[in-house]
Short mmCIF file of C-alpha atoms in Angstrom, two decimals:
data_model
loop_
_atom_site.label_atom_id
_atom_site.label_comp_id
_atom_site.label_asym_id
_atom_site.label_seq_id
_atom_site.Cartn_x
_atom_site.Cartn_y
_atom_site.Cartn_z
CA UNK A 533 0.00 0.00 0.00
CA UNK A 534 1.56 3.29 -1.10
CA UNK A 535 1.04 5.99 1.47
CA UNK A 536 0.36 9.53 0.26
CA UNK A 537 0.19 12.89 1.99
CA UNK A 538 -3.59 12.91 1.40
CA UNK A 539 -3.93 9.56 3.16
CA UNK A 540 -1.79 10.75 6.08
CA UNK A 541 -4.01 13.83 6.42
CA UNK A 542 -7.07 11.58 6.30
CA UNK A 543 -5.67 9.46 9.15
CA UNK A 544 -4.83 12.53 11.27
CA UNK A 545 -8.30 13.91 10.60
CA UNK A 546 -9.90 10.61 11.71
CA UNK A 547 -7.80 10.57 14.89
CA UNK A 548 -8.61 14.20 15.80
CA UNK A 549 -12.35 13.50 15.66
CA UNK A 550 -11.91 11.00 18.51
CA UNK A 551 -9.69 13.19 20.69
CA UNK A 552 -10.72 15.99 23.02
CA UNK A 553 -8.35 18.93 22.85
CA UNK A 554 -7.14 18.16 19.30
CA UNK A 555 -7.79 20.54 16.40
CA UNK A 556 -6.07 20.22 13.03
CA UNK A 557 -6.67 21.93 9.73
CA UNK A 558 -5.11 21.20 6.37
CA UNK A 559 -3.69 24.27 4.65
CA UNK A 560 -3.80 24.35 0.88
CA UNK A 561 -2.22 27.53 -0.38
CA UNK A 562 -0.84 28.58 -3.71
CA UNK A 563 -0.29 32.11 -2.44
CA UNK A 564 2.19 31.53 0.40
CA UNK A 565 5.37 29.73 -0.63
CA UNK A 566 6.59 27.19 1.89
CA UNK A 567 3.66 27.14 4.32
CA UNK A 568 3.30 23.67 5.92
CA UNK A 569 0.44 21.30 5.15
CA UNK A 570 -1.20 21.22 8.57
CA UNK A 571 -1.74 23.59 11.49
CA UNK A 572 -2.59 21.80 14.71
CA UNK A 573 -3.32 22.31 18.37
CA UNK A 574 -3.17 19.55 20.97
CA UNK A 575 -4.28 20.52 24.46
CA UNK A 576 -3.33 24.17 23.97
CA UNK A 577 0.01 23.54 22.23
CA UNK A 578 0.07 24.87 18.67
CA UNK A 579 2.41 23.63 15.95
CA UNK A 580 2.75 23.23 12.20
CA UNK A 581 3.39 20.00 10.30
CA UNK A 582 4.87 19.52 6.83
CA UNK A 583 3.96 16.08 5.46
CA UNK A 584 6.46 14.16 3.35
CA UNK A 585 5.86 10.69 1.97
CA UNK A 586 8.66 9.65 -0.34
CA UNK A 587 11.56 7.33 -0.90
CA UNK A 588 14.95 7.22 0.68
CA UNK A 589 16.83 10.00 2.36
CA UNK A 590 15.68 12.77 0.05
CA UNK A 591 12.89 14.31 2.07
CA UNK A 592 12.11 16.78 -0.70
CA UNK A 593 11.83 20.09 1.15
CA UNK A 594 11.94 23.16 -1.07
CA UNK A 595 14.02 26.21 -0.21
CA UNK A 596 10.75 28.05 0.50
CA UNK A 597 9.70 25.37 2.99
CA UNK A 598 13.07 25.46 4.73
CA UNK A 599 12.95 29.25 5.00
CA UNK A 600 9.33 29.27 6.26
CA UNK A 601 10.16 26.75 9.00
CA UNK A 602 13.33 28.63 9.92
CA UNK A 603 11.55 31.98 10.22
CA UNK A 604 8.69 30.49 12.27
CA UNK A 605 11.12 28.80 14.68
CA UNK A 606 13.14 32.04 15.05
CA UNK A 607 9.86 33.75 15.99
CA UNK A 608 9.14 31.22 18.73
CA UNK A 609 6.81 28.92 16.82
CA UNK A 610 6.93 25.14 16.63
CA UNK A 611 7.20 23.37 13.30
CA UNK A 612 7.90 19.79 12.36
CA UNK A 613 8.32 17.64 9.28
CA UNK A 614 6.55 14.30 9.44
CA UNK A 615 8.34 11.94 7.04
CA UNK A 616 6.85 8.54 6.32
CA UNK A 617 9.23 6.16 4.66
CA UNK A 618 8.26 4.04 1.69
CA UNK A 619 8.79 0.80 3.64
CA UNK A 620 6.30 2.10 6.24
CA UNK A 621 8.22 0.83 9.23
CA UNK A 622 8.60 4.13 11.01
CA UNK A 623 7.77 7.81 11.01
CA UNK A 624 10.56 10.36 11.24
CA UNK A 625 9.92 13.61 13.06
CA UNK A 626 12.29 16.29 11.83
CA UNK A 627 12.82 19.96 12.51
CA UNK A 628 14.58 22.65 10.54
CA UNK A 629 17.77 24.09 11.97
CA UNK A 630 19.70 27.10 10.80
CA UNK A 631 23.17 26.61 9.46
CA UNK A 632 25.92 28.21 11.53
CA UNK A 633 27.31 29.55 8.29
CA UNK A 634 25.40 32.43 6.74
CA UNK A 635 26.25 31.13 3.29
CA UNK A 636 24.36 27.84 3.84
CA UNK A 637 20.63 27.20 3.79
CA UNK A 638 18.74 25.90 6.82
CA UNK A 639 18.52 22.11 6.89
CA UNK A 640 16.28 19.40 8.36
CA UNK A 641 17.48 17.06 11.10
CA UNK A 642 15.76 14.05 12.63
CA UNK A 643 14.77 14.63 16.22
CA UNK A 644 12.72 11.49 16.79
CA UNK A 645 11.80 8.18 15.21
CA UNK A 646 8.41 6.59 15.88
CA UNK A 647 8.23 2.90 15.10
CA UNK A 648 4.82 1.56 14.21
CA UNK A 649 5.58 -1.86 12.81
CA UNK A 650 3.15 -4.18 14.55
CA UNK A 651 3.57 -7.85 15.20
CA UNK A 652 -0.10 -8.25 16.00
CA UNK A 653 -1.74 -10.73 13.63
CA UNK A 654 -4.25 -9.18 11.27
CA UNK A 655 -3.01 -5.63 11.84
CA UNK A 656 -3.49 -3.85 8.53
CA UNK A 657 -0.97 -1.34 7.17
CA UNK A 658 -3.55 1.46 7.58
CA UNK A 659 -4.07 0.60 11.25
CA UNK A 660 -0.31 0.57 11.86
CA UNK A 661 0.06 3.99 10.22
CA UNK A 662 -2.77 5.48 12.31
CA UNK A 663 -1.24 4.13 15.53
CA UNK A 664 2.16 5.56 14.54
CA UNK A 665 0.67 8.93 13.59
CA UNK A 666 -1.15 9.23 16.89
CA UNK A 667 2.10 8.53 18.76
CA UNK A 668 4.01 11.02 16.59
CA UNK A 669 1.45 13.83 17.01
CA UNK A 670 1.36 13.32 20.79
CA UNK A 671 5.15 13.46 20.84
CA UNK A 672 5.26 16.69 18.76
CA UNK A 673 2.73 18.35 21.07
CA UNK A 674 5.03 17.71 24.04
CA UNK A 675 8.23 19.05 22.42
#
């Protein structure tokens, strides 16, 4: 089962409907370069999430996304990149950090890894992803 950003949003949306104190909205903007895909609040803690579902180590962040995250973090906001790997064994939570050199662009670094591979018999890939996403979102809200 290939996981897409739309499917990840759908899972997060399903989870939020069952949780008190969770509010997420998907942002679709062609007018603001770099703005993340989701704005969320969990129990009073607001943060932004950029969704990435692709192969390998190339997360695929644009320079606009890196700059948006960097500026938000410098202003005291919280932003994260939620990267689901193609093999669907774990979810990476990354954040953007500024380069110490002014000549280099900001870059993303992994700050946590949420495993959601399940050994339970009959556990579907979709169920595993939802369980992993719930863990990841809870973790981001506490950072």
